[in-house]
Amino acid sequence: DIQMTQSPSSLSASVGDRVTITCRASLNVNYYLNWYQQKPGKAPKLLIYAASSLQSGVPSRFSGSGSGTDFTLTISSLQPEDFATYYCQQSYSTPLTFGGGTKVEIK
Amino acid sequence: EVQLVESGGGLVQPGRSLKLSCTASGFAFGDYVMNWVRQAPGKGLEWVGFIKNKAFGGTTQYAASVRGRLTISRDDSKSIAYLQMDSLKTEDTAVYYCSTSAFDYWGQGTLVTVSS
């Protein structure tokens, strides 16, 4: 199985900050990497697919980069509605696996 | 508008069975792979499995943790995907979500609690 490791597991940031979350795969997943945002009591929301493609309707302050084993989700200017938990997921091979999550909290 | 609605969750004793449904609308259900994903209370996301569309044989794949106990099926005439859960364990307690093949649409989730 491909293990997905996110860091950090949590972070505190202020509105307007630039936030970067990293995700490392234990094996090469090429570009088959998705990023999700999840708020308490809600279903996950797809933000980025294929490592760097912005899902329709997602604000352009979200961006993704990377390929192979190392990936990054960047929020260029954190907004109040961005405080949530973020997950990466590889869709390269089954079992599909998620990272452990990064909780973005208000500083 | 694409909609996925899960139903069938509830409280069940260990060792018993439960069947979840995911009712889809707003897209050509029969053309899509359907996934199930779960989230234990306070924990992260875990992929449970998927069922391919008929054009790809309607085959299924599962996470090791559920293989042999959880079974995914589909009824394309009703636009419903099912998750049959047998021999339930306390560690199966979670919110269960269905999602489309690209994980771009998700249901609201249904809570399954396995407890005596």
JSON list of C-alpha atoms in Angstrom, two decimals:
[
{"chain": "A", "resi": 1, "resn": "ASP", "atom": "CA", "xyz": [0.00, 0.00, 0.00]},
{"chain": "A", "resi": 2, "resn": "ILE", "atom": "CA", "xyz": [1.09, 3.57, -0.68]},
{"chain": "A", "resi": 3, "resn": "GLN", "atom": "CA", "xyz": [1.40, 5.57, 2.54]},
{"chain": "A", "resi": 4, "resn": "MET", "atom": "CA", "xyz": [0.60, 9.27, 2.43]},
{"chain": "A", "resi": 5, "resn": "THR", "atom": "CA", "xyz": [2.27, 11.47, 5.04]},
{"chain": "A", "resi": 6, "resn": "GLN", "atom": "CA", "xyz": [1.11, 15.03, 5.57]},
{"chain": "A", "resi": 7, "resn": "SER", "atom": "CA", "xyz": [2.90, 17.74, 7.46]},
{"chain": "A", "resi": 8, "resn": "PRO", "atom": "CA", "xyz": [2.29, 19.52, 9.62]},
{"chain": "A", "resi": 9, "resn": "SER", "atom": "CA", "xyz": [-0.61, 17.77, 11.34]},
{"chain": "A", "resi": 10, "resn": "SER", "atom": "CA", "xyz": [-1.85, 21.14, 12.49]},
{"chain": "A", "resi": 11, "resn": "LEU", "atom": "CA", "xyz": [-0.93, 24.78, 12.14]},
{"chain": "A", "resi": 12, "resn": "SER", "atom": "CA", "xyz": [-2.07, 28.15, 13.41]},
{"chain": "A", "resi": 13, "resn": "ALA", "atom": "CA", "xyz": [-2.24, 31.05, 11.01]},
{"chain": "A", "resi": 14, "resn": "SER", "atom": "CA", "xyz": [-3.79, 34.46, 10.63]},
{"chain": "A", "resi": 15, "resn": "VAL", "atom": "CA", "xyz": [-6.10, 35.80, 7.97]},
{"chain": "A", "resi": 16, "resn": "GLY", "atom": "CA", "xyz": [-3.98, 36.92, 5.05]},
{"chain": "A", "resi": 17, "resn": "ASP", "atom": "CA", "xyz": [-1.13, 34.50, 5.76]},
{"chain": "A", "resi": 18, "resn": "ARG", "atom": "CA", "xyz": [0.38, 32.28, 3.10]},
{"chain": "A", "resi": 19, "resn": "VAL", "atom": "CA", "xyz": [-0.05, 28.65, 4.16]},
{"chain": "A", "resi": 20, "resn": "THR", "atom": "CA", "xyz": [1.76, 25.62, 2.78]},
{"chain": "A", "resi": 21, "resn": "ILE", "atom": "CA", "xyz": [0.90, 21.99, 3.49]},
{"chain": "A", "resi": 22, "resn": "THR", "atom": "CA", "xyz": [3.05, 19.14, 2.27]},
{"chain": "A", "resi": 23, "resn": "CYS", "atom": "CA", "xyz": [2.19, 15.57, 1.40]},
{"chain": "A", "resi": 24, "resn": "ARG", "atom": "CA", "xyz": [4.69, 12.80, 0.76]},
{"chain": "A", "resi": 25, "resn": "ALA", "atom": "CA", "xyz": [3.88, 9.47, -0.86]},
{"chain": "A", "resi": 26, "resn": "SER", "atom": "CA", "xyz": [5.82, 6.34, 0.04]},
{"chain": "A", "resi": 27, "resn": "LEU", "atom": "CA", "xyz": [5.98, 5.41, -3.67]},
{"chain": "A", "resi": 28, "resn": "ASN", "atom": "CA", "xyz": [5.77, 7.31, -6.92]},
{"chain": "A", "resi": 29, "resn": "VAL", "atom": "CA", "xyz": [2.14, 8.32, -7.62]},
{"chain": "A", "resi": 30, "resn": "ASN", "atom": "CA", "xyz": [2.97, 10.41, -10.70]},
{"chain": "A", "resi": 31, "resn": "TYR", "atom": "CA", "xyz": [0.36, 13.19, -10.81]},
{"chain": "A", "resi": 32, "resn": "TYR", "atom": "CA", "xyz": [-2.43, 11.17, -9.24]},
{"chain": "A", "resi": 33, "resn": "LEU", "atom": "CA", "xyz": [-2.83, 13.34, -6.19]},
{"chain": "A", "resi": 34, "resn": "ASN", "atom": "CA", "xyz": [-5.93, 15.11, -4.91]},
{"chain": "A", "resi": 35, "resn": "TRP", "atom": "CA", "xyz": [-6.41, 17.68, -2.15]},
{"chain": "A", "resi": 36, "resn": "TYR", "atom": "CA", "xyz": [-9.60, 18.07, -0.10]},
{"chain": "A", "resi": 37, "resn": "GLN", "atom": "CA", "xyz": [-10.94, 20.53, 2.40]},
{"chain": "A", "resi": 38, "resn": "GLN", "atom": "CA", "xyz": [-13.24, 19.32, 5.17]},
{"chain": "A", "resi": 39, "resn": "LYS", "atom": "CA", "xyz": [-15.15, 21.39, 7.70]},
{"chain": "A", "resi": 40, "resn": "PRO", "atom": "CA", "xyz": [-16.66, 19.90, 10.86]},
{"chain": "A", "resi": 41, "resn": "GLY", "atom": "CA", "xyz": [-19.77, 17.84, 10.20]},
{"chain": "A", "resi": 42, "resn": "LYS", "atom": "CA", "xyz": [-19.43, 18.22, 6.44]},
{"chain": "A", "resi": 43, "resn": "ALA", "atom": "CA", "xyz": [-18.32, 16.01, 3.58]},
{"chain": "A", "resi": 44, "resn": "PRO", "atom": "CA", "xyz": [-14.87, 16.59, 2.08]},
{"chain": "A", "resi": 45, "resn": "LYS", "atom": "CA", "xyz": [-14.68, 19.03, -0.82]},
{"chain": "A", "resi": 46, "resn": "LEU", "atom": "CA", "xyz": [-12.33, 18.46, -3.73]},
{"chain": "A", "resi": 47, "resn": "LEU", "atom": "CA", "xyz": [-9.97, 21.41, -4.16]},
{"chain": "A", "resi": 48, "resn": "ILE", "atom": "CA", "xyz": [-7.17, 20.20, -6.42]},
{"chain": "A", "resi": 49, "resn": "TYR", "atom": "CA", "xyz": [-6.96, 17.15, -8.69]},
{"chain": "A", "resi": 50, "resn": "ALA", "atom": "CA", "xyz": [-4.09, 15.74, -10.70]},
{"chain": "A", "resi": 51, "resn": "ALA", "atom": "CA", "xyz": [-1.69, 17.48, -8.32]},
{"chain": "A", "resi": 52, "resn": "SER", "atom": "CA", "xyz": [-2.16, 20.99, -9.70]},
{"chain": "A", "resi": 53, "resn": "SER", "atom": "CA", "xyz": [-5.54, 21.34, -11.42]},
{"chain": "A", "resi": 54, "resn": "LEU", "atom": "CA", "xyz": [-8.01, 23.61, -9.66]},
{"chain": "A", "resi": 55, "resn": "GLN", "atom": "CA", "xyz": [-11.46, 22.09, -9.28]},
{"chain": "A", "resi": 56, "resn": "SER", "atom": "CA", "xyz": [-14.25, 24.18, -10.78]},
{"chain": "A", "resi": 57, "resn": "GLY", "atom": "CA", "xyz": [-15.57, 26.78, -8.37]},
{"chain": "A", "resi": 58, "resn": "VAL", "atom": "CA", "xyz": [-12.57, 26.68, -6.04]},
{"chain": "A", "resi": 59, "resn": "PRO", "atom": "CA", "xyz": [-10.97, 30.09, -5.38]},
{"chain": "A", "resi": 60, "resn": "SER", "atom": "CA", "xyz": [-7.69, 30.75, -7.15]},
{"chain": "A", "resi": 61, "resn": "ARG", "atom": "CA", "xyz": [-5.90, 31.37, -3.84]},
{"chain": "A", "resi": 62, "resn": "PHE", "atom": "CA", "xyz": [-5.65, 27.57, -3.63]},
{"chain": "A", "resi": 63, "resn": "SER", "atom": "CA", "xyz": [-2.91, 25.94, -5.68]},
{"chain": "A", "resi": 64, "resn": "GLY", "atom": "CA", "xyz": [-1.17, 22.60, -5.83]},
{"chain": "A", "resi": 65, "resn": "SER", "atom": "CA", "xyz": [2.21, 21.50, -7.06]},
{"chain": "A", "resi": 66, "resn": "GLY", "atom": "CA", "xyz": [4.48, 18.50, -7.17]},
{"chain": "A", "resi": 67, "resn": "SER", "atom": "CA", "xyz": [4.77, 15.14, -8.81]},
{"chain": "A", "resi": 68, "resn": "GLY", "atom": "CA", "xyz": [6.13, 11.71, -8.01]},
{"chain": "A", "resi": 69, "resn": "THR", "atom": "CA", "xyz": [6.35, 11.56, -4.23]},
{"chain": "A", "resi": 70, "resn": "ASP", "atom": "CA", "xyz": [6.33, 15.16, -3.01]},
{"chain": "A", "resi": 71, "resn": "PHE", "atom": "CA", "xyz": [3.36, 17.51, -3.21]},
{"chain": "A", "resi": 72, "resn": "THR", "atom": "CA", "xyz": [2.32, 20.86, -1.83]},
{"chain": "A", "resi": 73, "resn": "LEU", "atom": "CA", "xyz": [-0.98, 22.64, -1.25]},
{"chain": "A", "resi": 74, "resn": "THR", "atom": "CA", "xyz": [-0.65, 26.41, -0.95]},
{"chain": "A", "resi": 75, "resn": "ILE", "atom": "CA", "xyz": [-3.23, 28.93, 0.17]},
{"chain": "A", "resi": 76, "resn": "SER", "atom": "CA", "xyz": [-1.86, 32.27, -0.97]},
{"chain": "A", "resi": 77, "resn": "SER", "atom": "CA", "xyz": [-3.86, 34.48, 1.40]},
{"chain": "A", "resi": 78, "resn": "LEU", "atom": "CA", "xyz": [-5.79, 32.67, 4.11]},
{"chain": "A", "resi": 79, "resn": "GLN", "atom": "CA", "xyz": [-9.43, 33.69, 4.43]},
{"chain": "A", "resi": 80, "resn": "PRO", "atom": "CA", "xyz": [-11.78, 33.12, 7.40]},
{"chain": "A", "resi": 81, "resn": "GLU", "atom": "CA", "xyz": [-13.66, 30.40, 5.51]},
{"chain": "A", "resi": 82, "resn": "ASP", "atom": "CA", "xyz": [-10.41, 28.47, 4.93]},
{"chain": "A", "resi": 83, "resn": "PHE", "atom": "CA", "xyz": [-10.07, 27.32, 8.53]},
{"chain": "A", "resi": 84, "resn": "ALA", "atom": "CA", "xyz": [-10.65, 23.61, 8.12]},
{"chain": "A", "resi": 85, "resn": "THR", "atom": "CA", "xyz": [-8.85, 20.27, 7.84]},
{"chain": "A", "resi": 86, "resn": "TYR", "atom": "CA", "xyz": [-7.06, 19.44, 4.60]},
{"chain": "A", "resi": 87, "resn": "TYR", "atom": "CA", "xyz": [-6.34, 15.96, 3.25]},
{"chain": "A", "resi": 88, "resn": "CYS", "atom": "CA", "xyz": [-4.25, 14.68, 0.39]},
{"chain": "A", "resi": 89, "resn": "GLN", "atom": "CA", "xyz": [-5.13, 11.43, -1.40]},
{"chain": "A", "resi": 90, "resn": "GLN", "atom": "CA", "xyz": [-3.37, 9.32, -4.00]},
{"chain": "A", "resi": 91, "resn": "SER", "atom": "CA", "xyz": [-5.49, 7.85, -6.77]},
{"chain": "A", "resi": 92, "resn": "TYR", "atom": "CA", "xyz": [-2.59, 6.10, -8.52]},
{"chain": "A", "resi": 93, "resn": "SER", "atom": "CA", "xyz": [-3.24, 2.63, -7.21]},
{"chain": "A", "resi": 94, "resn": "THR", "atom": "CA", "xyz": [-5.58, 0.74, -4.95]},
{"chain": "A", "resi": 95, "resn": "PRO", "atom": "CA", "xyz": [-6.03, 0.81, -2.08]},
{"chain": "A", "resi": 96, "resn": "LEU", "atom": "CA", "xyz": [-6.60, 4.53, -2.53]},
{"chain": "A", "resi": 97, "resn": "THR", "atom": "CA", "xyz": [-5.07, 6.20, 0.49]},
{"chain": "A", "resi": 98, "resn": "PHE", "atom": "CA", "xyz": [-5.42, 9.50, 2.29]},
{"chain": "A", "resi": 99, "resn": "GLY", "atom": "CA", "xyz": [-2.96, 11.48, 4.33]},
{"chain": "A", "resi": 100, "resn": "GLY", "atom": "CA", "xyz": [-3.67, 11.93, 8.00]},
{"chain": "A", "resi": 101, "resn": "GLY", "atom": "CA", "xyz": [-4.91, 15.49, 7.60]},
{"chain": "A", "resi": 102, "resn": "THR", "atom": "CA", "xyz": [-3.71, 18.99, 8.44]},
{"chain": "A", "resi": 103, "resn": "LYS", "atom": "CA", "xyz": [-5.91, 21.12, 10.68]},
{"chain": "A", "resi": 104, "resn": "VAL", "atom": "CA", "xyz": [-5.62, 24.82, 9.94]},
{"chain": "A", "resi": 105, "resn": "GLU", "atom": "CA", "xyz": [-6.61, 26.86, 12.97]},
{"chain": "A", "resi": 106, "resn": "ILE", "atom": "CA", "xyz": [-6.95, 30.54, 13.71]},
{"chain": "A", "resi": 107, "resn": "LYS", "atom": "CA", "xyz": [-3.96, 32.14, 15.40]},
{"chain": "B", "resi": 1, "resn": "GLU", "atom": "CA", "xyz": [-27.54, 19.37, -10.20]},
{"chain": "B", "resi": 2, "resn": "VAL", "atom": "CA", "xyz": [-25.57, 16.35, -9.01]},
{"chain": "B", "resi": 3, "resn": "GLN", "atom": "CA", "xyz": [-26.84, 14.94, -5.73]},
{"chain": "B", "resi": 4, "resn": "LEU", "atom": "CA", "xyz": [-25.77, 11.94, -3.70]},
{"chain": "B", "resi": 5, "resn": "VAL", "atom": "CA", "xyz": [-27.85, 10.95, -0.67]},
{"chain": "B", "resi": 6, "resn": "GLU", "atom": "CA", "xyz": [-26.74, 8.21, 1.70]},
{"chain": "B", "resi": 7, "resn": "SER", "atom": "CA", "xyz": [-29.22, 6.39, 3.90]},
{"chain": "B", "resi": 8, "resn": "GLY", "atom": "CA", "xyz": [-29.49, 3.32, 6.07]},
{"chain": "B", "resi": 9, "resn": "GLY", "atom": "CA", "xyz": [-27.14, 4.17, 8.90]},
{"chain": "B", "resi": 10, "resn": "GLY", "atom": "CA", "xyz": [-27.92, 3.58, 12.53]},
{"chain": "B", "resi": 11, "resn": "LEU", "atom": "CA", "xyz": [-27.01, 1.68, 15.67]},
{"chain": "B", "resi": 12, "resn": "VAL", "atom": "CA", "xyz": [-26.20, -2.00, 15.20]},
{"chain": "B", "resi": 13, "resn": "GLN", "atom": "CA", "xyz": [-24.74, -4.68, 17.45]},
{"chain": "B", "resi": 14, "resn": "PRO", "atom": "CA", "xyz": [-21.35, -6.24, 16.74]},
{"chain": "B", "resi": 15, "resn": "GLY", "atom": "CA", "xyz": [-21.61, -9.20, 14.40]},
{"chain": "B", "resi": 16, "resn": "ARG", "atom": "CA", "xyz": [-24.85, -7.98, 12.83]},
{"chain": "B", "resi": 17, "resn": "SER", "atom": "CA", "xyz": [-25.45, -6.60, 9.34]},
{"chain": "B", "resi": 18, "resn": "LEU", "atom": "CA", "xyz": [-26.52, -3.29, 7.84]},
{"chain": "B", "resi": 19, "resn": "LYS", "atom": "CA", "xyz": [-27.06, -2.12, 4.27]},
{"chain": "B", "resi": 20, "resn": "LEU", "atom": "CA", "xyz": [-26.38, 1.45, 3.21]},
{"chain": "B", "resi": 21, "resn": "SER", "atom": "CA", "xyz": [-27.74, 3.09, 0.09]},
{"chain": "B", "resi": 22, "resn": "CYS", "atom": "CA", "xyz": [-26.40, 5.95, -1.98]},
{"chain": "B", "resi": 23, "resn": "THR", "atom": "CA", "xyz": [-29.10, 7.43, -4.20]},
{"chain": "B", "resi": 24, "resn": "ALA", "atom": "CA", "xyz": [-27.76, 9.51, -7.08]},
{"chain": "B", "resi": 25, "resn": "SER", "atom": "CA", "xyz": [-29.35, 12.09, -9.32]},
{"chain": "B", "resi": 26, "resn": "GLY", "atom": "CA", "xyz": [-28.31, 14.73, -11.82]},
{"chain": "B", "resi": 27, "resn": "PHE", "atom": "CA", "xyz": [-25.81, 12.67, -13.81]},
{"chain": "B", "resi": 28, "resn": "ALA", "atom": "CA", "xyz": [-25.56, 9.48, -15.85]},
{"chain": "B", "resi": 29, "resn": "PHE", "atom": "CA", "xyz": [-25.07, 7.18, -12.88]},
{"chain": "B", "resi": 30, "resn": "GLY", "atom": "CA", "xyz": [-24.48, 4.07, -14.97]},
{"chain": "B", "resi": 31, "resn": "ASP", "atom": "CA", "xyz": [-21.41, 5.61, -16.61]},
{"chain": "B", "resi": 32, "resn": "TYR", "atom": "CA", "xyz": [-19.54, 6.22, -13.37]},
{"chain": "B", "resi": 33, "resn": "VAL", "atom": "CA", "xyz": [-17.41, 4.37, -10.84]},
{"chain": "B", "resi": 34, "resn": "MET", "atom": "CA", "xyz": [-18.82, 4.87, -7.36]},
{"chain": "B", "resi": 35, "resn": "ASN", "atom": "CA", "xyz": [-16.71, 5.03, -4.22]},
{"chain": "B", "resi": 36, "resn": "TRP", "atom": "CA", "xyz": [-17.42, 4.56, -0.54]},
{"chain": "B", "resi": 37, "resn": "VAL", "atom": "CA", "xyz": [-15.26, 6.39, 2.01]},
{"chain": "B", "resi": 38, "resn": "ARG", "atom": "CA", "xyz": [-15.61, 6.34, 5.79]},
{"chain": "B", "resi": 39, "resn": "GLN", "atom": "CA", "xyz": [-14.49, 8.49, 8.69]},
{"chain": "B", "resi": 40, "resn": "ALA", "atom": "CA", "xyz": [-14.38, 7.23, 12.25]},
{"chain": "B", "resi": 41, "resn": "PRO", "atom": "CA", "xyz": [-15.29, 9.79, 14.91]},
{"chain": "B", "resi": 42, "resn": "GLY", "atom": "CA", "xyz": [-12.51, 12.35, 15.24]},
{"chain": "B", "resi": 43, "resn": "LYS", "atom": "CA", "xyz": [-10.32, 10.51, 12.72]},
{"chain": "B", "resi": 44, "resn": "GLY", "atom": "CA", "xyz": [-9.24, 10.90, 9.12]},
{"chain": "B", "resi": 45, "resn": "LEU", "atom": "CA", "xyz": [-10.68, 9.62, 5.86]},
{"chain": "B", "resi": 46, "resn": "GLU", "atom": "CA", "xyz": [-10.45, 5.97, 4.85]},
{"chain": "B", "resi": 47, "resn": "TRP", "atom": "CA", "xyz": [-11.31, 4.67, 1.40]},
{"chain": "B", "resi": 48, "resn": "VAL", "atom": "CA", "xyz": [-13.58, 1.63, 1.72]},
{"chain": "B", "resi": 49, "resn": "GLY", "atom": "CA", "xyz": [-13.89, 0.53, -1.89]},
{"chain": "B", "resi": 50, "resn": "PHE", "atom": "CA", "xyz": [-15.41, 1.18, -5.28]},
{"chain": "B", "resi": 51, "resn": "ILE", "atom": "CA", "xyz": [-17.54, -0.42, -7.93]},
{"chain": "B", "resi": 52, "resn": "LYS", "atom": "CA", "xyz": [-16.80, 0.14, -11.58]},
{"chain": "B", "resi": 53, "resn": "ASN", "atom": "CA", "xyz": [-19.48, 0.87, -14.13]},
{"chain": "B", "resi": 54, "resn": "LYS", "atom": "CA", "xyz": [-20.87, -1.95, -16.28]},
{"chain": "B", "resi": 55, "resn": "ALA", "atom": "CA", "xyz": [-18.71, -0.94, -19.25]},
{"chain": "B", "resi": 56, "resn": "PHE", "atom": "CA", "xyz": [-15.72, -1.94, -17.13]},
{"chain": "B", "resi": 57, "resn": "GLY", "atom": "CA", "xyz": [-17.30, -5.10, -15.85]},
{"chain": "B", "resi": 58, "resn": "GLY", "atom": "CA", "xyz": [-18.90, -3.70, -12.71]},
{"chain": "B", "resi": 59, "resn": "THR", "atom": "CA", "xyz": [-15.98, -5.07, -10.72]},
{"chain": "B", "resi": 60, "resn": "THR", "atom": "CA", "xyz": [-15.21, -4.08, -7.16]},
{"chain": "B", "resi": 61, "resn": "GLN", "atom": "CA", "xyz": [-12.12, -3.38, -5.09]},
{"chain": "B", "resi": 62, "resn": "TYR", "atom": "CA", "xyz": [-11.87, -2.98, -1.34]},
{"chain": "B", "resi": 63, "resn": "ALA", "atom": "CA", "xyz": [-9.60, -1.85, 1.43]},
{"chain": "B", "resi": 64, "resn": "ALA", "atom": "CA", "xyz": [-8.00, -4.76, 3.24]},
{"chain": "B", "resi": 65, "resn": "SER", "atom": "CA", "xyz": [-9.70, -3.77, 6.48]},
{"chain": "B", "resi": 66, "resn": "VAL", "atom": "CA", "xyz": [-13.16, -4.47, 5.05]},
{"chain": "B", "resi": 67, "resn": "ARG", "atom": "CA", "xyz": [-12.53, -7.11, 2.38]},
{"chain": "B", "resi": 68, "resn": "GLY", "atom": "CA", "xyz": [-14.77, -10.14, 2.89]},
{"chain": "B", "resi": 69, "resn": "ARG", "atom": "CA", "xyz": [-17.17, -8.30, 5.22]},
{"chain": "B", "resi": 70, "resn": "LEU", "atom": "CA", "xyz": [-18.31, -5.26, 3.22]},
{"chain": "B", "resi": 71, "resn": "THR", "atom": "CA", "xyz": [-19.73, -5.62, -0.29]},
{"chain": "B", "resi": 72, "resn": "ILE", "atom": "CA", "xyz": [-20.47, -2.89, -2.79]},
{"chain": "B", "resi": 73, "resn": "SER", "atom": "CA", "xyz": [-23.15, -3.34, -5.44]},
{"chain": "B", "resi": 74, "resn": "ARG", "atom": "CA", "xyz": [-25.17, -1.10, -7.73]},
{"chain": "B", "resi": 75, "resn": "ASP", "atom": "CA", "xyz": [-28.56, -0.89, -9.38]},
{"chain": "B", "resi": 76, "resn": "ASP", "atom": "CA", "xyz": [-28.16, 1.35, -12.40]},
{"chain": "B", "resi": 77, "resn": "SER", "atom": "CA", "xyz": [-31.91, 1.25, -13.13]},
{"chain": "B", "resi": 78, "resn": "LYS", "atom": "CA", "xyz": [-32.49, 3.02, -9.80]},
{"chain": "B", "resi": 79, "resn": "SER", "atom": "CA", "xyz": [-29.24, 5.03, -9.73]},
{"chain": "B", "resi": 80, "resn": "ILE", "atom": "CA", "xyz": [-28.34, 3.53, -6.37]},
{"chain": "B", "resi": 81, "resn": "ALA", "atom": "CA", "xyz": [-25.06, 2.20, -5.02]},
{"chain": "B", "resi": 82, "resn": "TYR", "atom": "CA", "xyz": [-25.17, -0.08, -1.99]},
{"chain": "B", "resi": 83, "resn": "LEU", "atom": "CA", "xyz": [-22.78, -1.00, 0.79]},
{"chain": "B", "resi": 84, "resn": "GLN", "atom": "CA", "xyz": [-23.69, -4.28, 2.42]},
{"chain": "B", "resi": 85, "resn": "MET", "atom": "CA", "xyz": [-21.98, -4.49, 5.80]},
{"chain": "B", "resi": 86, "resn": "ASP", "atom": "CA", "xyz": [-21.76, -7.92, 7.42]},
{"chain": "B", "resi": 87, "resn": "SER", "atom": "CA", "xyz": [-20.02, -9.19, 10.57]},
{"chain": "B", "resi": 88, "resn": "LEU", "atom": "CA", "xyz": [-19.77, -5.64, 11.79]},
{"chain": "B", "resi": 89, "resn": "LYS", "atom": "CA", "xyz": [-17.10, -4.70, 14.32]},
{"chain": "B", "resi": 90, "resn": "THR", "atom": "CA", "xyz": [-16.91, -1.80, 16.73]},
{"chain": "B", "resi": 91, "resn": "GLU", "atom": "CA", "xyz": [-14.10, -0.38, 14.61]},
{"chain": "B", "resi": 92, "resn": "ASP", "atom": "CA", "xyz": [-16.53, -0.03, 11.69]},
{"chain": "B", "resi": 93, "resn": "THR", "atom": "CA", "xyz": [-18.19, 2.83, 13.57]},
{"chain": "B", "resi": 94, "resn": "ALA", "atom": "CA", "xyz": [-17.91, 5.80, 11.23]},
{"chain": "B", "resi": 95, "resn": "VAL", "atom": "CA", "xyz": [-19.67, 8.22, 8.96]},
{"chain": "B", "resi": 96, "resn": "TYR", "atom": "CA", "xyz": [-19.95, 6.56, 5.57]},
{"chain": "B", "resi": 97, "resn": "TYR", "atom": "CA", "xyz": [-19.82, 8.70, 2.43]},
{"chain": "B", "resi": 98, "resn": "CYS", "atom": "CA", "xyz": [-20.42, 7.79, -1.18]},
{"chain": "B", "resi": 99, "resn": "SER", "atom": "CA", "xyz": [-18.59, 9.72, -3.86]},
{"chain": "B", "resi": 100, "resn": "THR", "atom": "CA", "xyz": [-18.30, 9.79, -7.61]},
{"chain": "B", "resi": 101, "resn": "SER", "atom": "CA", "xyz": [-15.34, 8.34, -9.49]},
{"chain": "B", "resi": 102, "resn": "ALA", "atom": "CA", "xyz": [-13.26, 11.52, -9.43]},
{"chain": "B", "resi": 103, "resn": "PHE", "atom": "CA", "xyz": [-14.30, 12.33, -5.85]},
{"chain": "B", "resi": 104, "resn": "ASP", "atom": "CA", "xyz": [-15.75, 15.60, -7.13]},
{"chain": "B", "resi": 105, "resn": "TYR", "atom": "CA", "xyz": [-19.19, 14.93, -5.65]},
{"chain": "B", "resi": 106, "resn": "TRP", "atom": "CA", "xyz": [-19.94, 13.55, -2.19]},
{"chain": "B", "resi": 107, "resn": "GLY", "atom": "CA", "xyz": [-23.05, 12.75, -0.23]},
{"chain": "B", "resi": 108, "resn": "GLN", "atom": "CA", "xyz": [-23.72, 14.18, 3.21]},
{"chain": "B", "resi": 109, "resn": "GLY", "atom": "CA", "xyz": [-22.78, 10.91, 4.91]},
{"chain": "B", "resi": 110, "resn": "THR", "atom": "CA", "xyz": [-24.63, 8.47, 7.12]},
{"chain": "B", "resi": 111, "resn": "LEU", "atom": "CA", "xyz": [-23.49, 7.46, 10.59]},
{"chain": "B", "resi": 112, "resn": "VAL", "atom": "CA", "xyz": [-23.05, 3.80, 11.46]},
{"chain": "B", "resi": 113, "resn": "THR", "atom": "CA", "xyz": [-22.52, 3.01, 15.12]},
{"chain": "B", "resi": 114, "resn": "VAL", "atom": "CA", "xyz": [-21.53, -0.54, 16.04]},
{"chain": "B", "resi": 115, "resn": "SER", "atom": "CA", "xyz": [-22.03, -1.10, 19.72]},
{"chain": "B", "resi": 116, "resn": "SER", "atom": "CA", "xyz": [-23.62, -3.56, 22.12]}
]
